Amino acid sequence: MEKTIHKQINETIYRETLSNGLEVMLVPKPELEQTYGVFTTNYGSIDNQFVPLGEKDMIKVPDGIAHFLEHKLFEKEDHDVFQEFTALGSSANAFTSFTKTAYLFSATSNIKKNTEILLDFVQDPYFSKASVEKEKGIISQEIQMYDDQADWRAFFGIIEAMYQNHPVKIDIAGTVESIQHITEEDLYTCYHTFYHPSNMTFCLVGAFDAEEMLAVIRENQANKSFEPAEDIKRDILIEPTHVDLVHHELKMPVVTEKCMIGIKETPTSNPTQFIKEELISEMILDYFYSKSGAYYQELYDLDLIDGSLGFETERQLSFAFSLIGANSTDVEMFKNVVLRQLDTFRTYSFSDIEFKRMKRKMIGGLMREMNSTSNIANSVSQYHMLGIDYFTLLPTLEAITKEDVESFMHQWIKSDNVASFFIKKATSDE
């Protein structure tokens, strides 16, 4: 077991790669009451074309199958896994993202038993034709519910405008039509390809003894057999750097119209560059568009927003984008003002005082995130799959210079990498 001490942030992480390939990461924090465990596979909604384990030919599976599989793993032949966690006084959940599927528990006691239940249920799939058909109805209702939510439609609307080929443009849950094609055989194919221990991580953060917990995990995994590990071959789509649609819109029965602005970016697989670009883009957006930001204030003073403005940046190995969006009384004017503001990024220069204030705020936010067991566990796992040690984010942030930020900012906005999307009010006859 490898032990790494990060003195700057007073964190210690233990790592071990088990013989079956599972990456185990333990972060003991005895001062906390709550312990959080997360079992993550490097498999998400965008992984819809791949070569199955033990085969040679690329296949395409129905959109939404990663999310469907997440739902089905909780259901066993004779019981529901949630009941096992509830009996221990703990809670369990799961989520599917574009690139990951994670299963988790939160508990204040019985950590060893909770860990064993989590590992066992994820590694013991049970799918039947009847249960798959039943789940289609449940997930169809979930999809229809999200289809009625303007915020969700705006989020995927702007992504669809930006991307031409990449499956990131497809809703994580798929469509009502696509999930009808999912079979139990498809689920087993995806499971055996992507749920091999060598494609997964287990991270535990909270009050426990690292040596004892590692012994529990080692024994649990040693009692199971798996096929030999293989490198997973995923289809790599060629995506242009420019946005697919400069503007698109949708009409819905909303009270207030919505506008989203998307910046399509070029992803990087270099871990150091990846972290820097992620931190810098978040820092810039927060500086200008948080409630204390000058550009937020301009939009507010123009009576274009109601306090709902939000922003985010999403970076993965095969795609990257940043979003700014809000409810607005005049979506066209909101779009034009934000586009003008973004255009200033091409030549913007920070004063030393501005830069120090911006960086200090970012450091404070990151340190607050590191006080959350759930955030640490999820972040340690997901950054690890990107080849990044989560606990290096703070020293990386502290090393970023004003010149780094301005260099990134000056080339961030181009003539062809920004798109807009509106949710407009539907009239009574639409």
Short mmCIF file of C-alpha atoms in Angstrom, two decimals:
data_model
loop_
_atom_site.label_atom_id
_atom_site.label_comp_id
_atom_site.label_asym_id
_atom_site.label_seq_id
_atom_site.Cartn_x
_atom_site.Cartn_y
_atom_site.Cartn_z
CA MET A 1 0.00 0.00 0.00
CA GLU A 2 1.38 3.38 -1.05
CA LYS A 3 1.00 6.26 1.40
CA THR A 4 1.12 9.88 0.22
CA ILE A 5 1.08 12.80 2.65
CA HIS A 6 0.03 16.19 1.30
CA LYS A 7 1.38 18.44 4.03
CA GLN A 8 0.11 21.67 2.51
CA ILE A 9 -3.52 20.61 2.97
CA ASN A 10 -2.96 18.13 5.82
CA GLU A 11 -4.33 15.16 3.89
CA THR A 12 -3.05 11.57 3.69
CA ILE A 13 -4.15 9.15 0.98
CA TYR A 14 -3.43 5.42 0.77
CA ARG A 15 -3.45 3.72 -2.62
CA GLU A 16 -3.19 0.14 -3.79
CA THR A 17 -3.86 -1.60 -7.09
CA LEU A 18 -5.26 -5.05 -6.33
CA SER A 19 -4.33 -8.15 -8.34
CA ASN A 20 -7.60 -7.91 -10.29
CA GLY A 21 -6.77 -4.33 -11.32
CA LEU A 22 -9.11 -2.48 -8.93
CA GLU A 23 -7.66 0.84 -7.79
CA VAL A 24 -8.33 1.38 -4.08
CA MET A 25 -7.92 4.84 -2.53
CA LEU A 26 -8.44 5.48 1.17
CA VAL A 27 -8.51 8.89 2.86
CA PRO A 28 -8.86 8.50 6.66
CA LYS A 29 -10.39 11.54 8.37
CA PRO A 30 -11.03 10.40 11.97
CA GLU A 31 -12.27 13.83 13.02
CA LEU A 32 -15.40 13.43 10.86
CA GLU A 33 -18.55 11.55 11.82
CA GLN A 34 -19.65 10.66 8.31
CA THR A 35 -17.87 8.20 6.04
CA TYR A 36 -18.48 8.15 2.32
CA GLY A 37 -17.63 5.33 -0.08
CA VAL A 38 -17.87 5.45 -3.87
CA PHE A 39 -17.34 2.63 -6.37
CA THR A 40 -16.82 4.15 -9.82
CA THR A 41 -16.47 2.72 -13.30
CA ASN A 42 -14.84 4.63 -16.13
CA TYR A 43 -17.99 4.27 -18.20
CA GLY A 44 -20.65 6.84 -18.98
CA SER A 45 -23.30 7.86 -21.45
CA ILE A 46 -20.85 8.76 -24.23
CA ASP A 47 -19.48 5.18 -24.37
CA ASN A 48 -22.04 3.88 -26.84
CA GLN A 49 -19.60 2.44 -29.41
CA PHE A 50 -16.94 -0.04 -28.31
CA VAL A 51 -15.45 -3.50 -28.79
CA PRO A 52 -16.98 -5.90 -26.23
CA LEU A 53 -14.68 -7.82 -23.91
CA GLY A 54 -13.29 -10.89 -25.70
CA GLU A 55 -14.49 -9.80 -29.15
CA LYS A 56 -12.95 -8.02 -32.16
CA ASP A 57 -15.66 -5.96 -33.82
CA MET A 58 -16.96 -2.55 -32.77
CA ILE A 59 -20.64 -2.44 -31.79
CA LYS A 60 -23.10 0.38 -31.11
CA VAL A 61 -25.49 0.03 -28.18
CA PRO A 62 -28.72 1.98 -27.58
CA ASP A 63 -28.35 5.50 -26.20
CA GLY A 64 -29.02 5.68 -22.46
CA ILE A 65 -27.81 2.18 -21.67
CA ALA A 66 -25.17 3.24 -19.10
CA HIS A 67 -27.88 5.02 -17.07
CA PHE A 68 -30.26 2.07 -17.54
CA LEU A 69 -27.57 -0.31 -16.26
CA GLU A 70 -27.03 1.86 -13.19
CA HIS A 71 -30.72 1.54 -12.31
CA LYS A 72 -30.79 -2.22 -12.84
CA LEU A 73 -27.78 -3.05 -10.66
CA PHE A 74 -29.70 -2.15 -7.49
CA GLU A 75 -32.36 -4.75 -8.29
CA LYS A 76 -31.50 -8.37 -7.51
CA GLU A 77 -33.44 -11.56 -8.13
CA ASP A 78 -34.82 -11.76 -4.58
CA HIS A 79 -34.31 -8.34 -2.96
CA ASP A 80 -33.66 -4.64 -3.36
CA VAL A 81 -30.17 -3.52 -2.36
CA PHE A 82 -31.40 -0.24 -0.84
CA GLN A 83 -33.00 -2.26 1.95
CA GLU A 84 -29.62 -3.68 2.98
CA PHE A 85 -28.16 -0.21 3.44
CA THR A 86 -31.26 1.05 5.23
CA ALA A 87 -31.03 -1.83 7.71
CA LEU A 88 -27.57 -0.56 8.67
CA GLY A 89 -28.74 3.02 9.11
CA SER A 90 -26.86 4.18 6.02
CA SER A 91 -27.95 5.67 2.72
CA ALA A 92 -27.05 4.63 -0.81
CA ASN A 93 -27.31 6.21 -4.23
CA ALA A 94 -25.80 6.23 -7.70
CA PHE A 95 -25.36 8.53 -10.67
CA THR A 96 -24.39 8.35 -14.31
CA SER A 97 -22.51 11.17 -16.01
CA PHE A 98 -21.13 11.59 -19.52
CA THR A 99 -18.01 9.60 -18.64
CA LYS A 100 -18.55 7.83 -15.29
CA THR A 101 -21.03 5.70 -13.35
CA ALA A 102 -20.71 5.81 -9.57
CA TYR A 103 -22.35 3.83 -6.74
CA LEU A 104 -22.06 5.20 -3.24
CA PHE A 105 -22.98 4.98 0.40
CA SER A 106 -22.91 7.40 3.31
CA ALA A 107 -22.73 6.08 6.89
CA THR A 108 -21.69 6.89 10.44
CA SER A 109 -21.18 3.25 11.53
CA ASN A 110 -20.78 -0.30 10.15
CA ILE A 111 -18.26 0.96 7.60
CA LYS A 112 -16.82 -2.47 6.84
CA LYS A 113 -20.22 -4.02 6.25
CA ASN A 114 -21.39 -1.08 4.10
CA THR A 115 -18.23 -1.39 2.02
CA GLU A 116 -18.80 -5.11 1.47
CA ILE A 117 -22.43 -4.58 0.46
CA LEU A 118 -21.42 -1.86 -2.02
CA LEU A 119 -18.69 -3.96 -3.63
CA ASP A 120 -20.85 -7.09 -3.70
CA PHE A 121 -23.98 -5.67 -5.27
CA VAL A 122 -22.12 -3.81 -8.02
CA GLN A 123 -20.11 -6.94 -8.82
CA ASP A 124 -23.14 -9.27 -8.91
CA PRO A 125 -25.35 -8.29 -11.86
CA TYR A 126 -28.79 -9.76 -12.37
CA PHE A 127 -30.85 -8.89 -15.43
CA SER A 128 -33.96 -10.66 -16.67
CA LYS A 129 -36.18 -9.94 -19.67
CA ALA A 130 -39.17 -9.18 -17.42
CA SER A 131 -37.26 -6.78 -15.15
CA VAL A 132 -35.70 -5.01 -18.14
CA GLU A 133 -39.11 -4.48 -19.73
CA LYS A 134 -40.48 -3.14 -16.43
CA GLU A 135 -37.55 -0.72 -16.10
CA LYS A 136 -38.22 0.69 -19.57
CA GLY A 137 -41.53 2.04 -18.32
CA ILE A 138 -39.95 3.56 -15.22
CA ILE A 139 -37.10 5.26 -17.10
CA SER A 140 -39.45 6.41 -19.88
CA GLN A 141 -41.39 8.33 -17.24
CA GLU A 142 -38.15 9.81 -15.90
CA ILE A 143 -37.12 10.92 -19.40
CA GLN A 144 -40.52 12.50 -20.04
CA MET A 145 -40.30 14.32 -16.72
CA TYR A 146 -36.93 15.82 -17.66
CA ASP A 147 -38.22 16.66 -21.14
CA ASP A 148 -40.74 18.94 -19.43
CA GLN A 149 -38.04 20.79 -17.46
CA ALA A 150 -36.87 23.93 -19.25
CA ASP A 151 -33.50 24.02 -17.44
CA TRP A 152 -32.67 20.47 -18.57
CA ARG A 153 -33.76 21.15 -22.15
CA ALA A 154 -31.69 24.33 -22.20
CA PHE A 155 -28.61 22.46 -20.95
CA PHE A 156 -28.77 19.79 -23.64
CA GLY A 157 -30.03 22.29 -26.20
CA ILE A 158 -26.80 24.30 -26.01
CA ILE A 159 -24.68 21.14 -26.08
CA GLU A 160 -26.54 19.93 -29.17
CA ALA A 161 -25.88 23.31 -30.79
CA MET A 162 -22.15 23.06 -30.07
CA TYR A 163 -21.50 19.44 -31.05
CA GLN A 164 -21.94 17.85 -34.45
CA ASN A 165 -20.84 14.23 -33.90
CA HIS A 166 -19.79 13.70 -30.29
CA PRO A 167 -22.25 11.62 -28.19
CA VAL A 168 -22.02 14.21 -25.41
CA LYS A 169 -24.92 15.85 -27.28
CA ILE A 170 -27.18 12.89 -26.40
CA ASP A 171 -29.18 12.99 -23.17
CA ILE A 172 -27.54 10.80 -20.51
CA ALA A 173 -30.79 8.84 -20.05
CA GLY A 174 -31.24 8.40 -23.81
CA THR A 175 -34.68 8.84 -25.36
CA VAL A 176 -37.95 7.02 -24.78
CA GLU A 177 -37.42 5.42 -28.19
CA SER A 178 -33.74 4.44 -27.74
CA ILE A 179 -34.21 2.62 -24.44
CA GLN A 180 -36.95 0.42 -25.97
CA HIS A 181 -34.14 -1.35 -27.88
CA ILE A 182 -32.18 -2.30 -24.73
CA THR A 183 -32.08 -6.04 -23.97
CA GLU A 184 -30.70 -8.02 -21.05
CA GLU A 185 -27.98 -9.27 -23.42
CA ASP A 186 -26.96 -5.66 -24.15
CA LEU A 187 -26.75 -4.96 -20.41
CA TYR A 188 -24.53 -7.98 -19.78
CA THR A 189 -22.29 -7.00 -22.72
CA CYS A 190 -21.82 -3.48 -21.35
CA TYR A 191 -21.42 -4.74 -17.80
CA HIS A 192 -18.70 -7.30 -18.58
CA THR A 193 -16.81 -4.81 -20.74
CA PHE A 194 -16.87 -1.76 -18.49
CA TYR A 195 -17.38 -3.14 -14.97
CA HIS A 196 -14.15 -5.14 -14.90
CA PRO A 197 -12.20 -4.18 -11.74
CA SER A 198 -9.34 -2.88 -13.90
CA ASN A 199 -11.70 -0.17 -15.21
CA MET A 200 -12.92 0.82 -11.74
CA THR A 201 -11.89 2.63 -8.57
CA PHE A 202 -13.08 2.37 -4.99
CA CYS A 203 -12.56 5.40 -2.77
CA LEU A 204 -13.42 5.67 0.93
CA VAL A 205 -13.21 8.90 2.92
CA GLY A 206 -13.98 9.28 6.63
CA ALA A 207 -13.50 7.66 10.05
CA PHE A 208 -11.75 4.29 9.65
CA ASP A 209 -8.39 2.57 9.95
CA ALA A 210 -6.73 2.35 6.54
CA GLU A 211 -4.93 -0.98 7.16
CA GLU A 212 -8.09 -2.64 8.45
CA MET A 213 -10.22 -1.39 5.59
CA LEU A 214 -7.71 -2.43 2.97
CA ALA A 215 -7.65 -5.94 4.46
CA VAL A 216 -11.46 -6.08 4.17
CA ILE A 217 -11.37 -4.94 0.55
CA ARG A 218 -8.53 -7.30 -0.38
CA GLU A 219 -10.39 -10.29 1.08
CA ASN A 220 -13.65 -9.28 -0.60
CA GLN A 221 -12.02 -9.09 -4.01
CA ALA A 222 -9.89 -12.22 -3.56
CA ASN A 223 -13.07 -14.27 -3.13
CA LYS A 224 -14.31 -13.31 -6.61
CA SER A 225 -13.15 -14.38 -10.06
CA PHE A 226 -12.95 -12.17 -13.15
CA GLU A 227 -11.94 -12.58 -16.78
CA PRO A 228 -8.42 -11.40 -17.65
CA ALA A 229 -8.27 -7.64 -18.09
CA GLU A 230 -8.19 -6.16 -21.59
CA ASP A 231 -7.75 -2.62 -22.84
CA ILE A 232 -11.15 -1.25 -23.74
CA LYS A 233 -11.42 -0.05 -27.33
CA ARG A 234 -13.88 2.83 -27.64
CA ASP A 235 -14.84 4.55 -30.86
CA ILE A 236 -13.14 7.92 -31.20
CA LEU A 237 -15.29 10.32 -33.21
CA ILE A 238 -13.78 13.21 -35.11
CA GLU A 239 -15.36 16.42 -33.87
CA PRO A 240 -14.72 19.79 -35.52
CA THR A 241 -13.46 22.63 -33.31
CA HIS A 242 -16.22 24.97 -34.47
CA VAL A 243 -19.77 24.86 -33.14
CA ASP A 244 -22.34 22.97 -35.19
CA LEU A 245 -25.06 25.63 -34.86
CA VAL A 246 -24.32 29.24 -33.99
CA HIS A 247 -27.88 29.61 -32.67
CA HIS A 248 -30.84 27.37 -31.98
CA GLU A 249 -34.05 27.70 -30.02
CA LEU A 250 -37.00 25.76 -28.67
CA LYS A 251 -40.49 26.83 -27.66
CA MET A 252 -41.94 25.57 -24.38
CA PRO A 253 -44.74 26.64 -22.00
CA VAL A 254 -42.48 28.72 -19.73
CA VAL A 255 -43.19 31.83 -17.69
CA THR A 256 -39.72 33.32 -18.23
CA GLU A 257 -37.57 32.70 -21.27
CA LYS A 258 -34.06 31.27 -20.97
CA CYS A 259 -30.78 31.85 -22.78
CA MET A 260 -27.67 29.69 -22.74
CA ILE A 261 -24.29 30.66 -24.18
CA GLY A 262 -21.80 27.86 -24.84
CA ILE A 263 -18.05 28.04 -25.46
CA LYS A 264 -16.79 24.93 -27.27
CA GLU A 265 -13.20 24.16 -26.35
CA THR A 266 -10.43 21.85 -27.52
CA PRO A 267 -9.83 19.07 -24.96
CA THR A 268 -6.37 18.10 -23.76
CA SER A 269 -5.11 14.77 -22.44
CA ASN A 270 -2.07 16.30 -20.74
CA PRO A 271 -2.84 16.08 -17.00
CA THR A 272 -0.97 19.26 -16.03
CA GLN A 273 -2.54 21.30 -18.83
CA PHE A 274 -5.94 19.77 -18.08
CA ILE A 275 -5.93 20.98 -14.46
CA LYS A 276 -4.64 24.44 -15.37
CA GLU A 277 -7.28 24.98 -18.06
CA GLU A 278 -10.06 23.75 -15.77
CA LEU A 279 -8.99 25.97 -12.86
CA ILE A 280 -8.39 29.02 -15.05
CA SER A 281 -11.72 28.79 -16.89
CA GLU A 282 -13.58 28.38 -13.57
CA MET A 283 -11.66 31.30 -12.11
CA ILE A 284 -12.50 33.60 -15.03
CA LEU A 285 -16.20 32.73 -15.09
CA ASP A 286 -16.49 33.17 -11.34
CA TYR A 287 -14.68 36.51 -11.43
CA PHE A 288 -16.95 38.01 -14.08
CA TYR A 289 -20.27 36.19 -13.59
CA SER A 290 -20.64 35.48 -9.86
CA LYS A 291 -22.91 37.93 -8.04
CA SER A 292 -19.94 40.13 -7.19
CA GLY A 293 -18.70 40.11 -10.80
CA ALA A 294 -18.71 43.18 -13.03
CA TYR A 295 -20.38 41.42 -15.96
CA TYR A 296 -23.09 39.94 -13.74
CA GLN A 297 -23.71 43.42 -12.39
CA GLU A 298 -24.02 44.88 -15.88
CA LEU A 299 -26.64 42.28 -16.82
CA TYR A 300 -28.48 42.94 -13.57
CA ASP A 301 -28.40 46.72 -14.02
CA LEU A 302 -29.84 46.30 -17.51
CA ASP A 303 -32.70 44.33 -15.92
CA LEU A 304 -31.84 41.31 -18.08
CA ILE A 305 -31.54 38.73 -15.25
CA ASP A 306 -33.46 37.92 -12.11
CA GLY A 307 -30.65 36.46 -10.02
CA SER A 308 -30.82 33.09 -11.78
CA LEU A 309 -27.59 33.46 -13.77
CA GLY A 310 -25.34 30.42 -13.58
CA PHE A 311 -22.11 29.21 -15.17
CA GLU A 312 -20.05 26.05 -15.33
CA THR A 313 -17.16 24.42 -17.11
CA GLU A 314 -17.06 20.74 -18.08
CA ARG A 315 -13.78 19.13 -19.08
CA GLN A 316 -13.12 15.53 -20.05
CA LEU A 317 -10.55 13.82 -22.25
CA SER A 318 -12.70 13.90 -25.40
CA PHE A 319 -14.66 17.14 -24.97
CA ALA A 320 -14.62 20.45 -23.12
CA PHE A 321 -17.06 23.33 -22.88
CA SER A 322 -18.12 26.23 -20.67
CA LEU A 323 -21.64 27.58 -20.22
CA ILE A 324 -23.30 30.80 -19.08
CA GLY A 325 -27.07 30.92 -18.77
CA ALA A 326 -30.02 32.65 -17.14
CA ASN A 327 -33.71 33.38 -17.17
CA SER A 328 -34.18 36.68 -18.97
CA THR A 329 -36.91 39.16 -19.82
CA ASP A 330 -35.14 39.75 -23.15
CA VAL A 331 -33.14 36.74 -24.30
CA GLU A 332 -31.96 38.41 -27.50
CA MET A 333 -30.48 41.35 -25.64
CA PHE A 334 -29.03 39.04 -22.97
CA LYS A 335 -27.28 37.06 -25.70
CA ASN A 336 -25.89 40.18 -27.38
CA VAL A 337 -24.58 41.65 -24.12
CA VAL A 338 -22.90 38.38 -23.06
CA LEU A 339 -21.33 37.94 -26.50
CA ARG A 340 -19.96 41.48 -26.27
CA GLN A 341 -18.62 40.76 -22.78
CA LEU A 342 -16.95 37.55 -23.94
CA ASP A 343 -15.37 39.41 -26.83
CA THR A 344 -13.51 41.59 -24.32
CA PHE A 345 -11.69 38.47 -23.10
CA ARG A 346 -9.53 38.58 -26.24
CA THR A 347 -7.59 41.59 -24.96
CA TYR A 348 -8.46 41.82 -21.25
CA SER A 349 -5.64 42.53 -18.78
CA PHE A 350 -5.95 42.07 -15.02
CA SER A 351 -4.42 44.41 -12.50
CA ASP A 352 -2.31 42.73 -9.82
CA ILE A 353 -5.05 43.50 -7.26
CA GLU A 354 -7.77 41.96 -9.46
CA PHE A 355 -5.74 38.82 -10.03
CA LYS A 356 -4.90 38.33 -6.35
CA ARG A 357 -8.56 38.80 -5.38
CA MET A 358 -9.73 36.36 -8.05
CA LYS A 359 -7.16 33.73 -7.12
CA ARG A 360 -7.74 34.10 -3.37
CA LYS A 361 -11.48 33.49 -3.84
CA MET A 362 -10.80 30.39 -5.94
CA ILE A 363 -8.39 28.99 -3.32
CA GLY A 364 -10.98 29.54 -0.59
CA GLY A 365 -13.65 27.72 -2.58
CA LEU A 366 -11.38 24.76 -3.29
CA MET A 367 -10.41 24.44 0.37
CA ARG A 368 -14.09 24.43 1.39
CA GLU A 369 -14.74 21.61 -1.09
CA MET A 370 -11.96 19.62 0.55
CA ASN A 371 -13.91 19.60 3.83
CA SER A 372 -16.66 17.46 2.30
CA THR A 373 -16.26 13.66 2.42
CA SER A 374 -18.58 13.18 -0.56
CA ASN A 375 -16.75 15.77 -2.65
CA ILE A 376 -13.34 14.29 -1.79
CA ALA A 377 -14.40 10.73 -2.59
CA ASN A 378 -16.03 11.60 -5.91
CA SER A 379 -13.26 13.98 -6.93
CA VAL A 380 -10.40 11.62 -5.97
CA SER A 381 -12.01 8.86 -8.06
CA GLN A 382 -12.87 10.92 -11.10
CA TYR A 383 -9.59 12.83 -11.29
CA HIS A 384 -7.68 9.56 -10.82
CA MET A 385 -9.32 8.23 -13.99
CA LEU A 386 -7.98 11.31 -15.77
CA GLY A 387 -4.47 10.56 -14.51
CA ILE A 388 -4.65 13.39 -11.95
CA ASP A 389 -4.13 13.41 -8.18
CA TYR A 390 -7.00 15.49 -6.79
CA PHE A 391 -4.86 16.77 -3.95
CA THR A 392 -2.49 18.45 -6.42
CA LEU A 393 -5.23 20.88 -7.48
CA LEU A 394 -4.50 23.35 -4.69
CA PRO A 395 -0.72 23.64 -5.31
CA THR A 396 -1.41 23.83 -9.04
CA LEU A 397 -3.88 26.67 -8.44
CA GLU A 398 -1.44 28.51 -6.21
CA ALA A 399 1.24 28.30 -8.93
CA ILE A 400 -0.99 29.85 -11.63
CA THR A 401 0.20 33.32 -12.65
CA LYS A 402 -1.58 36.36 -14.04
CA GLU A 403 0.19 35.68 -17.33
CA ASP A 404 -1.20 32.10 -17.38
CA VAL A 405 -4.76 33.40 -16.98
CA GLU A 406 -4.41 36.15 -19.59
CA SER A 407 -2.74 33.81 -22.09
CA PHE A 408 -5.63 31.35 -21.79
CA MET A 409 -8.25 34.09 -21.82
CA HIS A 410 -6.91 35.81 -24.94
CA GLN A 411 -7.29 32.69 -27.08
CA TRP A 412 -10.41 31.25 -25.40
CA ILE A 413 -13.08 33.04 -27.46
CA LYS A 414 -12.87 32.57 -31.22
CA SER A 415 -15.08 33.58 -34.11
CA ASP A 416 -16.54 30.09 -34.51
CA ASN A 417 -16.56 28.41 -31.07
CA VAL A 418 -19.48 30.18 -29.36
CA ALA A 419 -23.14 29.15 -29.65
CA SER A 420 -26.43 30.35 -28.15
CA PHE A 421 -29.68 28.60 -27.32
CA PHE A 422 -33.07 30.00 -26.31
CA ILE A 423 -36.07 28.52 -24.56
CA LYS A 424 -38.85 30.81 -25.76
CA LYS A 425 -42.46 31.05 -24.68
CA ALA A 426 -44.83 28.90 -26.65
CA THR A 427 -48.09 30.54 -27.64
CA SER A 428 -51.36 28.83 -26.81
CA ASP A 429 -51.64 27.26 -30.27
CA GLU A 430 -48.05 25.89 -30.34
#
